[in-house]
């Protein structure tokens, strides 16, 4: 299994949450003191991927997200898998209580690697179900909310929720054997926020300001030196300020935000043997991101960026260090503009994610096929056929570049649709 495949397995699951303007009310049922809601989506896309046909020696990019080899066509899910989300809310003893369980099936057959890895397009296959949301909350408008369970993280959350390809495909992340989801801009503009076990507190909103602080399940390092020992949680912090009403015509509204993620990972006794003499026994990986979104009339603009050290690329703590445990620096971001005319929204987007060599790798820069940069441009058309059905057309150009000059390119033509209920 190559590194690109491992990355696809680790972050191939995109997210269900969508901007409120896209989501419907769902199906509501009252049961005693509880209000129960069922909501979800189904989507499918035809994707024609033109892959770089160069030789393996010239197109190899460890961590690259552009396809190589034969061109590939597929009928697949987009950045969102399908979804069926159960939610129940009530008010008890001066507490607002919420419980959510989300099931996310795909339309493509799953392989042994799991429902979020590369698919298995052969006869007698069956798709899998990803139970990525399992949590409850309790709180009150006067002091805030506590969340316990598995849900979306704080770092990188707004980046993916504001990504226009959330309703489409964007970069495929592998089209010959499609899994439950594509990548959109994951690894090509932002690091995937992921769904993680957590205990998180969120403040009430004060004059547009809100904040969150959570402890999360720490993550192992993937694709670098081995670090699987954790004696402290991963910590994520987020803050935002929102202004205006996005539903009000010709009125400026928007949001700014900033998030931080940090954790320490240690080498276990088996890791120390595996990593070899001289390798670091622990490292701390930290990153910060931030962005701004503005809306006026039919226009929406998004500007987002992140930087960190020891957090890797594409997914959290994927390729974070060299083989000796020296930390790599990560940077990236995207700029996006969309304009809606009646039922049609047209958008353009450009983003990149860069991974710097660690200090001990720089002498070997000219021979390293480690990822230097993933970048892409996307043009999208999103037409609201009804309030439930959106038809989608996209063109995505993705390029992966290595430090030694290797590169690969992918051109995708995408047609399909998504239904929310």
mmCIF file of C-alpha atoms in Angstrom:
data_model
loop_
_atom_site.group_PDB
_atom_site.id
_atom_site.type_symbol
_atom_site.label_atom_id
_atom_site.label_comp_id
_atom_site.label_asym_id
_atom_site.label_seq_id
_atom_site.Cartn_x
_atom_site.Cartn_y
_atom_site.Cartn_z
ATOM 1 C CA UNK A 1 0.000 0.000 0.000
ATOM 2 C CA UNK A 2 1.544 3.324 -1.035
ATOM 3 C CA UNK A 3 1.509 6.553 0.970
ATOM 4 C CA UNK A 4 -1.097 8.178 -1.271
ATOM 5 C CA UNK A 5 -3.453 5.250 -0.630
ATOM 6 C CA UNK A 6 -2.809 5.442 3.114
ATOM 7 C CA UNK A 7 -3.679 9.143 3.089
ATOM 8 C CA UNK A 8 -6.881 8.449 1.172
ATOM 9 C CA UNK A 9 -7.853 5.838 3.772
ATOM 10 C CA UNK A 10 -7.113 8.211 6.627
ATOM 11 C CA UNK A 11 -9.042 11.229 5.338
ATOM 12 C CA UNK A 12 -11.319 9.911 2.611
ATOM 13 C CA UNK A 13 -14.395 10.608 4.748
ATOM 14 C CA UNK A 14 -15.721 14.078 4.114
ATOM 15 C CA UNK A 15 -18.391 15.696 6.234
ATOM 16 C CA UNK A 16 -22.146 15.851 6.388
ATOM 17 C CA UNK A 17 -22.553 19.313 7.856
ATOM 18 C CA UNK A 18 -23.564 21.830 5.212
ATOM 19 C CA UNK A 19 -24.227 25.571 5.228
ATOM 20 C CA UNK A 20 -27.664 26.275 6.667
ATOM 21 C CA UNK A 21 -28.802 27.724 3.339
ATOM 22 C CA UNK A 22 -28.435 24.238 1.810
ATOM 23 C CA UNK A 23 -30.020 22.188 4.607
ATOM 24 C CA UNK A 24 -33.736 21.524 4.940
ATOM 25 C CA UNK A 25 -35.768 21.128 8.118
ATOM 26 C CA UNK A 26 -35.850 17.357 7.915
ATOM 27 C CA UNK A 27 -38.727 15.198 9.152
ATOM 28 C CA UNK A 28 -39.903 16.184 12.646
ATOM 29 C CA UNK A 29 -41.730 13.912 15.106
ATOM 30 C CA UNK A 30 -42.831 14.763 18.649
ATOM 31 C CA UNK A 31 -42.521 11.944 21.194
ATOM 32 C CA UNK A 32 -43.432 13.025 24.706
ATOM 33 C CA UNK A 33 -40.970 15.702 25.834
ATOM 34 C CA UNK A 34 -38.659 14.983 22.906
ATOM 35 C CA UNK A 35 -38.602 16.468 19.432
ATOM 36 C CA UNK A 36 -37.107 13.962 16.987
ATOM 37 C CA UNK A 37 -35.719 14.930 13.596
ATOM 38 C CA UNK A 38 -34.556 12.810 10.678
ATOM 39 C CA UNK A 39 -32.559 14.517 7.930
ATOM 40 C CA UNK A 40 -30.014 13.580 5.310
ATOM 41 C CA UNK A 41 -28.915 13.581 1.687
ATOM 42 C CA UNK A 42 -28.272 11.342 -1.293
ATOM 43 C CA UNK A 43 -25.848 12.295 -4.079
ATOM 44 C CA UNK A 44 -24.211 10.820 -7.176
ATOM 45 C CA UNK A 45 -21.737 12.166 -9.749
ATOM 46 C CA UNK A 46 -20.240 11.075 -13.040
ATOM 47 C CA UNK A 47 -16.512 11.905 -12.982
ATOM 48 C CA UNK A 48 -14.114 11.707 -15.913
ATOM 49 C CA UNK A 49 -10.542 11.973 -14.628
ATOM 50 C CA UNK A 50 -7.695 12.702 -17.028
ATOM 51 C CA UNK A 51 -4.586 11.400 -15.239
ATOM 52 C CA UNK A 52 -0.906 12.169 -15.788
ATOM 53 C CA UNK A 53 0.461 9.432 -18.024
ATOM 54 C CA UNK A 54 4.142 9.889 -17.144
ATOM 55 C CA UNK A 55 6.307 7.071 -15.860
ATOM 56 C CA UNK A 56 6.278 6.111 -12.195
ATOM 57 C CA UNK A 57 9.814 7.463 -11.842
ATOM 58 C CA UNK A 58 8.811 10.966 -12.962
ATOM 59 C CA UNK A 59 5.338 11.224 -11.384
ATOM 60 C CA UNK A 60 5.991 9.699 -7.928
ATOM 61 C CA UNK A 61 5.019 12.215 -5.215
ATOM 62 C CA UNK A 62 4.728 10.919 -1.639
ATOM 63 C CA UNK A 63 1.560 12.599 -0.362
ATOM 64 C CA UNK A 64 0.519 13.808 -3.831
ATOM 65 C CA UNK A 65 -3.209 14.042 -4.551
ATOM 66 C CA UNK A 66 -3.242 14.013 -8.378
ATOM 67 C CA UNK A 67 -3.806 10.694 -10.155
ATOM 68 C CA UNK A 68 -1.212 9.023 -12.387
ATOM 69 C CA UNK A 69 -1.460 6.259 -14.942
ATOM 70 C CA UNK A 70 -4.603 5.454 -16.930
ATOM 71 C CA UNK A 71 -7.519 7.863 -17.271
ATOM 72 C CA UNK A 72 -10.510 6.823 -15.163
ATOM 73 C CA UNK A 73 -14.277 7.272 -15.186
ATOM 74 C CA UNK A 74 -16.623 6.601 -12.298
ATOM 75 C CA UNK A 75 -20.104 7.075 -10.896
ATOM 76 C CA UNK A 76 -19.484 7.988 -7.282
ATOM 77 C CA UNK A 77 -20.256 10.097 -4.234
ATOM 78 C CA UNK A 78 -18.857 13.615 -3.973
ATOM 79 C CA UNK A 79 -17.211 15.355 -1.023
ATOM 80 C CA UNK A 80 -20.297 14.432 1.006
ATOM 81 C CA UNK A 81 -21.281 10.813 1.481
ATOM 82 C CA UNK A 82 -24.975 10.049 1.638
ATOM 83 C CA UNK A 83 -26.415 10.581 5.114
ATOM 84 C CA UNK A 84 -29.212 9.697 7.509
ATOM 85 C CA UNK A 85 -28.957 11.747 10.693
ATOM 86 C CA UNK A 86 -31.097 11.150 13.783
ATOM 87 C CA UNK A 87 -31.395 14.060 16.195
ATOM 88 C CA UNK A 88 -33.472 14.402 19.362
ATOM 89 C CA UNK A 89 -33.822 17.469 21.587
ATOM 90 C CA UNK A 90 -35.572 18.254 24.846
ATOM 91 C CA UNK A 91 -35.589 20.656 27.801
ATOM 92 C CA UNK A 92 -35.168 19.047 31.245
ATOM 93 C CA UNK A 93 -34.438 20.670 34.622
ATOM 94 C CA UNK A 94 -33.262 23.948 33.030
ATOM 95 C CA UNK A 95 -30.976 22.118 30.571
ATOM 96 C CA UNK A 96 -31.270 21.991 26.799
ATOM 97 C CA UNK A 97 -30.354 18.405 25.842
ATOM 98 C CA UNK A 98 -29.468 17.145 22.381
ATOM 99 C CA UNK A 99 -28.437 13.724 21.087
ATOM 100 C CA UNK A 100 -27.255 13.030 17.519
ATOM 101 C CA UNK A 101 -26.406 9.802 15.707
ATOM 102 C CA UNK A 102 -25.370 10.098 12.063
ATOM 103 C CA UNK A 103 -25.060 7.211 9.605
ATOM 104 C CA UNK A 104 -23.234 7.905 6.330
ATOM 105 C CA UNK A 105 -23.494 5.246 3.605
ATOM 106 C CA UNK A 106 -21.797 5.522 0.229
ATOM 107 C CA UNK A 107 -22.929 4.283 -3.172
ATOM 108 C CA UNK A 108 -19.611 2.620 -4.095
ATOM 109 C CA UNK A 109 -18.538 -0.834 -2.965
ATOM 110 C CA UNK A 110 -16.116 -0.918 -0.035
ATOM 111 C CA UNK A 111 -12.816 -2.779 0.138
ATOM 112 C CA UNK A 112 -11.254 -4.491 3.137
ATOM 113 C CA UNK A 113 -9.482 -1.220 3.996
ATOM 114 C CA UNK A 114 -12.781 0.172 5.301
ATOM 115 C CA UNK A 115 -15.706 2.292 4.188
ATOM 116 C CA UNK A 116 -13.567 5.429 3.810
ATOM 117 C CA UNK A 117 -10.687 3.881 1.883
ATOM 118 C CA UNK A 118 -10.368 3.244 -1.848
ATOM 119 C CA UNK A 119 -13.357 1.323 -3.169
ATOM 120 C CA UNK A 120 -13.584 -2.083 -4.827
ATOM 121 C CA UNK A 121 -15.374 -1.755 -8.201
ATOM 122 C CA UNK A 122 -16.099 -5.412 -8.865
ATOM 123 C CA UNK A 123 -19.148 -7.685 -8.987
ATOM 124 C CA UNK A 124 -21.038 -8.687 -5.839
ATOM 125 C CA UNK A 125 -19.731 -5.724 -3.859
ATOM 126 C CA UNK A 126 -21.562 -3.768 -1.190
ATOM 127 C CA UNK A 127 -21.101 -0.270 0.281
ATOM 128 C CA UNK A 128 -20.317 0.428 3.913
ATOM 129 C CA UNK A 129 -21.766 2.731 6.559
ATOM 130 C CA UNK A 130 -19.676 5.324 8.416
ATOM 131 C CA UNK A 131 -21.117 6.162 11.876
ATOM 132 C CA UNK A 132 -19.113 9.339 12.284
ATOM 133 C CA UNK A 133 -21.482 11.329 14.513
ATOM 134 C CA UNK A 134 -22.351 9.934 17.949
ATOM 135 C CA UNK A 135 -22.661 12.602 20.647
ATOM 136 C CA UNK A 136 -24.880 14.392 23.153
ATOM 137 C CA UNK A 137 -24.909 17.950 24.465
ATOM 138 C CA UNK A 138 -26.333 19.714 27.495
ATOM 139 C CA UNK A 139 -26.389 23.400 28.341
ATOM 140 C CA UNK A 140 -28.344 26.613 28.443
ATOM 141 C CA UNK A 141 -28.357 29.845 26.485
ATOM 142 C CA UNK A 142 -27.175 31.682 29.613
ATOM 143 C CA UNK A 143 -23.855 29.822 30.037
ATOM 144 C CA UNK A 144 -23.152 27.697 26.974
ATOM 145 C CA UNK A 145 -23.077 24.062 25.862
ATOM 146 C CA UNK A 146 -21.009 20.976 26.675
ATOM 147 C CA UNK A 147 -20.604 18.324 23.962
ATOM 148 C CA UNK A 148 -19.513 14.725 24.668
ATOM 149 C CA UNK A 149 -18.947 12.092 22.001
ATOM 150 C CA UNK A 150 -17.686 11.903 18.423
ATOM 151 C CA UNK A 151 -18.232 14.898 16.155
ATOM 152 C CA UNK A 152 -16.502 17.345 13.835
ATOM 153 C CA UNK A 153 -13.391 19.089 15.190
ATOM 154 C CA UNK A 154 -12.774 22.814 15.645
ATOM 155 C CA UNK A 155 -9.556 23.281 13.649
ATOM 156 C CA UNK A 156 -10.325 23.425 9.919
ATOM 157 C CA UNK A 157 -14.097 23.154 10.415
ATOM 158 C CA UNK A 158 -15.059 26.471 8.828
ATOM 159 C CA UNK A 159 -12.671 25.882 5.929
ATOM 160 C CA UNK A 160 -14.545 22.794 4.777
ATOM 161 C CA UNK A 161 -18.023 24.087 5.617
ATOM 162 C CA UNK A 162 -17.392 27.115 3.372
ATOM 163 C CA UNK A 163 -15.810 25.074 0.556
ATOM 164 C CA UNK A 164 -18.107 25.372 -2.480
ATOM 165 C CA UNK A 165 -17.216 21.815 -3.556
ATOM 166 C CA UNK A 166 -19.060 20.519 -0.475
ATOM 167 C CA UNK A 167 -22.054 20.157 -2.803
ATOM 168 C CA UNK A 168 -19.897 18.606 -5.524
ATOM 169 C CA UNK A 169 -16.635 16.683 -5.925
ATOM 170 C CA UNK A 170 -13.609 18.969 -6.330
ATOM 171 C CA UNK A 171 -10.386 16.943 -6.385
ATOM 172 C CA UNK A 172 -11.194 13.237 -6.541
ATOM 173 C CA UNK A 173 -8.526 11.744 -4.273
ATOM 174 C CA UNK A 174 -8.548 8.686 -6.565
ATOM 175 C CA UNK A 175 -11.163 8.007 -9.226
ATOM 176 C CA UNK A 176 -10.351 4.537 -10.554
ATOM 177 C CA UNK A 177 -11.583 2.854 -7.352
ATOM 178 C CA UNK A 178 -13.745 5.523 -5.663
ATOM 179 C CA UNK A 179 -14.531 5.328 -1.988
ATOM 180 C CA UNK A 180 -17.408 6.945 -0.090
ATOM 181 C CA UNK A 181 -16.180 10.490 -0.705
ATOM 182 C CA UNK A 182 -13.901 12.673 -2.778
ATOM 183 C CA UNK A 183 -11.469 15.237 -1.323
ATOM 184 C CA UNK A 184 -12.903 18.586 -2.427
ATOM 185 C CA UNK A 185 -10.129 20.848 -1.055
ATOM 186 C CA UNK A 186 -8.936 18.454 1.664
ATOM 187 C CA UNK A 187 -5.141 18.538 1.432
ATOM 188 C CA UNK A 188 -5.386 21.193 -1.290
ATOM 189 C CA UNK A 189 -6.243 24.278 0.740
ATOM 190 C CA UNK A 190 -6.888 22.966 4.236
ATOM 191 C CA UNK A 191 -6.068 20.096 6.571
ATOM 192 C CA UNK A 192 -9.085 17.868 7.153
ATOM 193 C CA UNK A 193 -10.925 18.768 10.358
ATOM 194 C CA UNK A 194 -11.932 15.115 10.918
ATOM 195 C CA UNK A 195 -14.471 13.526 13.272
ATOM 196 C CA UNK A 196 -12.936 12.910 16.672
ATOM 197 C CA UNK A 197 -13.931 11.751 20.172
ATOM 198 C CA UNK A 198 -14.114 14.918 22.264
ATOM 199 C CA UNK A 199 -15.412 16.836 25.248
ATOM 200 C CA UNK A 200 -15.948 20.433 24.130
ATOM 201 C CA UNK A 201 -17.394 23.560 25.732
ATOM 202 C CA UNK A 202 -18.893 26.321 23.568
ATOM 203 C CA UNK A 203 -19.815 29.735 24.923
ATOM 204 C CA UNK A 204 -23.059 31.567 24.219
ATOM 205 C CA UNK A 205 -22.832 34.171 21.467
ATOM 206 C CA UNK A 206 -22.119 37.645 22.836
ATOM 207 C CA UNK A 207 -22.708 40.446 20.296
ATOM 208 C CA UNK A 208 -21.488 38.155 17.527
ATOM 209 C CA UNK A 209 -18.533 36.681 19.457
ATOM 210 C CA UNK A 210 -18.341 32.973 20.366
ATOM 211 C CA UNK A 211 -15.630 30.532 21.401
ATOM 212 C CA UNK A 212 -15.012 26.836 21.956
ATOM 213 C CA UNK A 213 -12.443 24.795 23.892
ATOM 214 C CA UNK A 214 -12.159 21.032 23.713
ATOM 215 C CA UNK A 215 -10.049 18.051 24.646
ATOM 216 C CA UNK A 216 -9.819 15.422 21.923
ATOM 217 C CA UNK A 217 -8.520 11.902 21.418
ATOM 218 C CA UNK A 218 -4.826 12.356 20.457
ATOM 219 C CA UNK A 219 -3.798 10.978 17.068
ATOM 220 C CA UNK A 220 -0.852 8.799 16.055
ATOM 221 C CA UNK A 221 1.697 10.040 13.526
ATOM 222 C CA UNK A 222 1.113 8.515 10.060
ATOM 223 C CA UNK A 223 3.683 8.151 7.256
ATOM 224 C CA UNK A 224 6.699 9.355 9.258
ATOM 225 C CA UNK A 225 8.587 8.269 12.355
ATOM 226 C CA UNK A 226 6.343 6.184 14.643
ATOM 227 C CA UNK A 227 4.711 7.877 17.650
ATOM 228 C CA UNK A 228 1.768 6.013 19.176
ATOM 229 C CA UNK A 229 2.082 6.859 22.888
ATOM 230 C CA UNK A 230 -0.044 9.667 24.334
ATOM 231 C CA UNK A 231 -0.283 10.729 27.973
ATOM 232 C CA UNK A 232 -2.139 14.000 27.346
ATOM 233 C CA UNK A 233 -5.136 14.896 25.185
ATOM 234 C CA UNK A 234 -5.146 16.790 21.946
ATOM 235 C CA UNK A 235 -6.427 20.335 22.562
ATOM 236 C CA UNK A 236 -8.384 22.477 20.111
ATOM 237 C CA UNK A 237 -9.529 26.072 20.613
ATOM 238 C CA UNK A 238 -11.673 28.215 18.326
ATOM 239 C CA UNK A 239 -13.088 31.720 18.298
ATOM 240 C CA UNK A 240 -15.264 33.652 15.852
ATOM 241 C CA UNK A 241 -17.099 36.900 15.248
ATOM 242 C CA UNK A 242 -20.118 37.155 12.953
ATOM 243 C CA UNK A 243 -22.020 40.228 11.812
ATOM 244 C CA UNK A 244 -25.050 41.076 9.703
ATOM 245 C CA UNK A 245 -27.807 38.878 8.319
ATOM 246 C CA UNK A 246 -26.810 36.793 5.249
ATOM 247 C CA UNK A 247 -30.506 36.523 4.282
ATOM 248 C CA UNK A 248 -30.912 40.296 4.024
ATOM 249 C CA UNK A 249 -30.524 41.525 0.445
ATOM 250 C CA UNK A 250 -27.866 44.139 -0.344
ATOM 251 C CA UNK A 251 -26.573 44.106 3.245
ATOM 252 C CA UNK A 252 -22.983 43.192 4.067
ATOM 253 C CA UNK A 253 -22.656 40.230 6.439
ATOM 254 C CA UNK A 254 -19.852 37.862 7.272
ATOM 255 C CA UNK A 255 -17.678 36.043 9.745
ATOM 256 C CA UNK A 256 -14.051 35.919 10.855
ATOM 257 C CA UNK A 257 -12.544 33.042 12.790
ATOM 258 C CA UNK A 258 -9.335 31.583 14.204
ATOM 259 C CA UNK A 259 -8.572 28.079 15.546
ATOM 260 C CA UNK A 260 -5.624 26.279 17.159
ATOM 261 C CA UNK A 261 -4.804 22.562 17.450
ATOM 262 C CA UNK A 262 -1.939 21.082 19.465
ATOM 263 C CA UNK A 263 -0.878 17.725 20.860
ATOM 264 C CA UNK A 264 2.191 15.856 22.044
ATOM 265 C CA UNK A 265 3.019 12.370 20.798
ATOM 266 C CA UNK A 266 5.662 10.092 22.276
ATOM 267 C CA UNK A 267 7.521 7.080 20.984
ATOM 268 C CA UNK A 268 6.551 3.862 22.727
ATOM 269 C CA UNK A 269 9.224 1.274 23.508
ATOM 270 C CA UNK A 270 8.445 -0.500 20.243
ATOM 271 C CA UNK A 271 8.552 2.865 18.418
ATOM 272 C CA UNK A 272 12.028 3.609 19.796
ATOM 273 C CA UNK A 273 13.313 0.345 18.344
ATOM 274 C CA UNK A 274 11.502 0.937 15.046
ATOM 275 C CA UNK A 275 12.665 4.559 14.666
ATOM 276 C CA UNK A 276 16.271 3.739 15.405
ATOM 277 C CA UNK A 277 19.085 5.397 17.333
ATOM 278 C CA UNK A 278 19.134 9.183 17.358
ATOM 279 C CA UNK A 279 15.444 9.650 16.579
ATOM 280 C CA UNK A 280 13.433 12.023 18.754
ATOM 281 C CA UNK A 281 11.457 10.302 21.499
ATOM 282 C CA UNK A 282 8.581 12.814 21.342
ATOM 283 C CA UNK A 283 7.323 15.857 19.470
ATOM 284 C CA UNK A 284 4.587 18.481 19.806
ATOM 285 C CA UNK A 285 2.626 19.395 16.690
ATOM 286 C CA UNK A 286 0.761 22.723 16.645
ATOM 287 C CA UNK A 287 -1.130 24.649 13.959
ATOM 288 C CA UNK A 288 -3.262 27.762 13.708
ATOM 289 C CA UNK A 289 -5.798 28.663 11.025
ATOM 290 C CA UNK A 290 -8.057 31.594 10.288
ATOM 291 C CA UNK A 291 -10.361 33.000 7.686
ATOM 292 C CA UNK A 292 -12.945 35.534 6.664
ATOM 293 C CA UNK A 293 -16.202 35.120 4.750
ATOM 294 C CA UNK A 294 -18.260 38.026 3.400
ATOM 295 C CA UNK A 295 -21.711 38.062 1.785
ATOM 296 C CA UNK A 296 -23.403 40.893 -0.074
ATOM 297 C CA UNK A 297 -26.322 40.545 -2.463
ATOM 298 C CA UNK A 298 -25.577 37.381 -4.474
ATOM 299 C CA UNK A 299 -21.809 37.428 -3.906
ATOM 300 C CA UNK A 300 -19.912 35.380 -1.328
ATOM 301 C CA UNK A 301 -16.141 35.489 -0.859
ATOM 302 C CA UNK A 302 -13.923 33.300 1.325
ATOM 303 C CA UNK A 303 -10.260 33.761 2.213
ATOM 304 C CA UNK A 304 -8.641 31.086 4.414
ATOM 305 C CA UNK A 305 -5.145 30.122 5.540
ATOM 306 C CA UNK A 306 -3.268 27.888 7.982
ATOM 307 C CA UNK A 307 0.269 27.330 9.219
ATOM 308 C CA UNK A 308 1.825 24.844 11.597
ATOM 309 C CA UNK A 309 4.736 22.640 12.505
ATOM 310 C CA UNK A 310 4.572 18.934 13.231
ATOM 311 C CA UNK A 311 0.946 18.572 12.026
ATOM 312 C CA UNK A 312 1.599 17.235 8.516
ATOM 313 C CA UNK A 313 -0.707 17.651 5.532
ATOM 314 C CA UNK A 314 -4.073 16.491 4.153
ATOM 315 C CA UNK A 315 -5.100 14.992 7.532
ATOM 316 C CA UNK A 316 -4.007 15.857 11.063
ATOM 317 C CA UNK A 317 -0.593 14.341 11.870
ATOM 318 C CA UNK A 318 -0.158 12.680 8.470
ATOM 319 C CA UNK A 319 3.509 13.090 7.368
ATOM 320 C CA UNK A 320 4.306 15.388 10.349
ATOM 321 C CA UNK A 321 7.981 14.470 10.795
ATOM 322 C CA UNK A 322 11.025 13.030 9.073
ATOM 323 C CA UNK A 323 12.158 9.464 9.714
ATOM 324 C CA UNK A 324 14.196 10.717 12.684
ATOM 325 C CA UNK A 325 11.308 12.674 14.213
ATOM 326 C CA UNK A 326 12.360 16.152 13.055
ATOM 327 C CA UNK A 327 9.217 18.238 12.525
ATOM 328 C CA UNK A 328 8.053 19.434 9.100
ATOM 329 C CA UNK A 329 6.356 22.814 8.550
ATOM 330 C CA UNK A 330 2.941 23.035 6.882
ATOM 331 C CA UNK A 331 1.245 25.988 5.172
ATOM 332 C CA UNK A 332 -1.724 26.495 2.896
ATOM 333 C CA UNK A 333 -5.024 28.154 2.166
ATOM 334 C CA UNK A 334 -7.593 28.984 -0.476
ATOM 335 C CA UNK A 335 -9.479 31.877 -2.008
ATOM 336 C CA UNK A 336 -12.989 31.453 -3.370
ATOM 337 C CA UNK A 337 -15.723 33.564 -4.901
ATOM 338 C CA UNK A 338 -19.288 32.612 -5.795
ATOM 339 C CA UNK A 339 -22.179 34.571 -7.269
ATOM 340 C CA UNK A 340 -25.815 33.489 -7.273
ATOM 341 C CA UNK A 341 -28.216 34.544 -10.012
ATOM 342 C CA UNK A 342 -31.740 33.330 -9.306
ATOM 343 C CA UNK A 343 -31.332 29.540 -9.002
ATOM 344 C CA UNK A 344 -27.800 29.301 -10.412
ATOM 345 C CA UNK A 345 -24.661 29.748 -8.325
ATOM 346 C CA UNK A 346 -21.329 30.057 -10.166
ATOM 347 C CA UNK A 347 -18.029 29.746 -8.298
ATOM 348 C CA UNK A 348 -14.270 29.794 -8.816
ATOM 349 C CA UNK A 349 -11.698 28.627 -6.287
ATOM 350 C CA UNK A 350 -7.932 28.254 -5.982
ATOM 351 C CA UNK A 351 -6.044 26.584 -3.131
ATOM 352 C CA UNK A 352 -2.790 24.932 -2.171
ATOM 353 C CA UNK A 353 -1.205 22.962 0.666
ATOM 354 C CA UNK A 354 2.559 22.946 1.138
ATOM 355 C CA UNK A 355 4.821 20.692 3.184
ATOM 356 C CA UNK A 356 8.372 21.805 3.991
ATOM 357 C CA UNK A 357 11.263 19.391 4.450
ATOM 358 C CA UNK A 358 12.497 18.912 8.007
ATOM 359 C CA UNK A 359 15.946 20.305 8.823
ATOM 360 C CA UNK A 360 17.583 16.883 8.583
ATOM 361 C CA UNK A 361 15.994 16.263 5.153
ATOM 362 C CA UNK A 362 17.151 19.454 3.427
ATOM 363 C CA UNK A 363 20.546 18.089 2.327
ATOM 364 C CA UNK A 364 18.604 15.507 0.274
ATOM 365 C CA UNK A 365 16.174 17.984 -1.284
ATOM 366 C CA UNK A 366 17.138 17.227 -4.893
ATOM 367 C CA UNK A 367 16.465 13.513 -4.485
ATOM 368 C CA UNK A 368 13.380 13.606 -2.225
ATOM 369 C CA UNK A 369 10.030 12.646 -3.762
ATOM 370 C CA UNK A 370 8.204 13.928 -0.681
ATOM 371 C CA UNK A 371 5.311 16.249 -1.420
ATOM 372 C CA UNK A 372 6.224 19.912 -1.804
ATOM 373 C CA UNK A 373 2.836 21.248 -2.907
ATOM 374 C CA UNK A 374 -0.681 20.105 -3.800
ATOM 375 C CA UNK A 375 -2.683 22.773 -5.643
ATOM 376 C CA UNK A 376 -5.919 23.000 -7.608
ATOM 377 C CA UNK A 377 -8.290 25.295 -9.447
ATOM 378 C CA UNK A 378 -12.018 24.565 -9.500
ATOM 379 C CA UNK A 379 -14.861 26.103 -11.511
ATOM 380 C CA UNK A 380 -18.334 25.091 -10.360
ATOM 381 C CA UNK A 381 -21.978 25.511 -11.400
ATOM 382 C CA UNK A 382 -24.693 24.686 -8.855
ATOM 383 C CA UNK A 383 -28.315 24.875 -10.005
ATOM 384 C CA UNK A 384 -31.259 24.574 -7.574
ATOM 385 C CA UNK A 385 -33.719 22.473 -9.562
ATOM 386 C CA UNK A 386 -36.047 22.465 -6.534
ATOM 387 C CA UNK A 387 -35.580 23.408 -2.889
ATOM 388 C CA UNK A 388 -34.393 19.826 -2.310
ATOM 389 C CA UNK A 389 -32.437 18.980 -5.487
ATOM 390 C CA UNK A 390 -29.243 20.699 -6.692
ATOM 391 C CA UNK A 391 -27.653 19.824 -10.037
ATOM 392 C CA UNK A 392 -23.865 20.228 -10.204
ATOM 393 C CA UNK A 393 -21.239 20.708 -12.886
ATOM 394 C CA UNK A 394 -17.547 21.194 -12.019
ATOM 395 C CA UNK A 395 -14.133 21.308 -13.631
ATOM 396 C CA UNK A 396 -11.141 20.647 -11.366
ATOM 397 C CA UNK A 397 -7.441 20.810 -12.217
ATOM 398 C CA UNK A 398 -5.155 19.300 -9.564
ATOM 399 C CA UNK A 399 -1.354 19.291 -9.486
ATOM 400 C CA UNK A 400 1.034 17.514 -7.100
ATOM 401 C CA UNK A 401 4.722 18.500 -6.934
ATOM 402 C CA UNK A 402 7.635 16.829 -5.141
ATOM 403 C CA UNK A 403 10.856 18.428 -3.875
ATOM 404 C CA UNK A 404 12.945 16.608 -6.496
ATOM 405 C CA UNK A 405 10.920 18.043 -9.385
ATOM 406 C CA UNK A 406 8.529 15.128 -9.917
ATOM 407 C CA UNK A 407 4.965 16.205 -10.628
ATOM 408 C CA UNK A 408 1.571 14.811 -11.571
ATOM 409 C CA UNK A 409 -1.543 16.507 -12.945
ATOM 410 C CA UNK A 410 -5.224 15.560 -13.001
ATOM 411 C CA UNK A 411 -8.126 17.129 -14.918
ATOM 412 C CA UNK A 412 -11.665 16.236 -13.834
ATOM 413 C CA UNK A 413 -15.003 16.847 -15.535
ATOM 414 C CA UNK A 414 -17.854 16.358 -13.075
ATOM 415 C CA UNK A 415 -21.634 16.162 -13.601
ATOM 416 C CA UNK A 416 -24.199 15.080 -11.037
ATOM 417 C CA UNK A 417 -26.568 16.140 -8.314
ATOM 418 C CA UNK A 418 -27.423 16.076 -4.624
ATOM 419 C CA UNK A 419 -30.760 15.884 -2.772
ATOM 420 C CA UNK A 420 -31.330 17.058 0.812
ATOM 421 C CA UNK A 421 -34.337 16.178 2.933
#
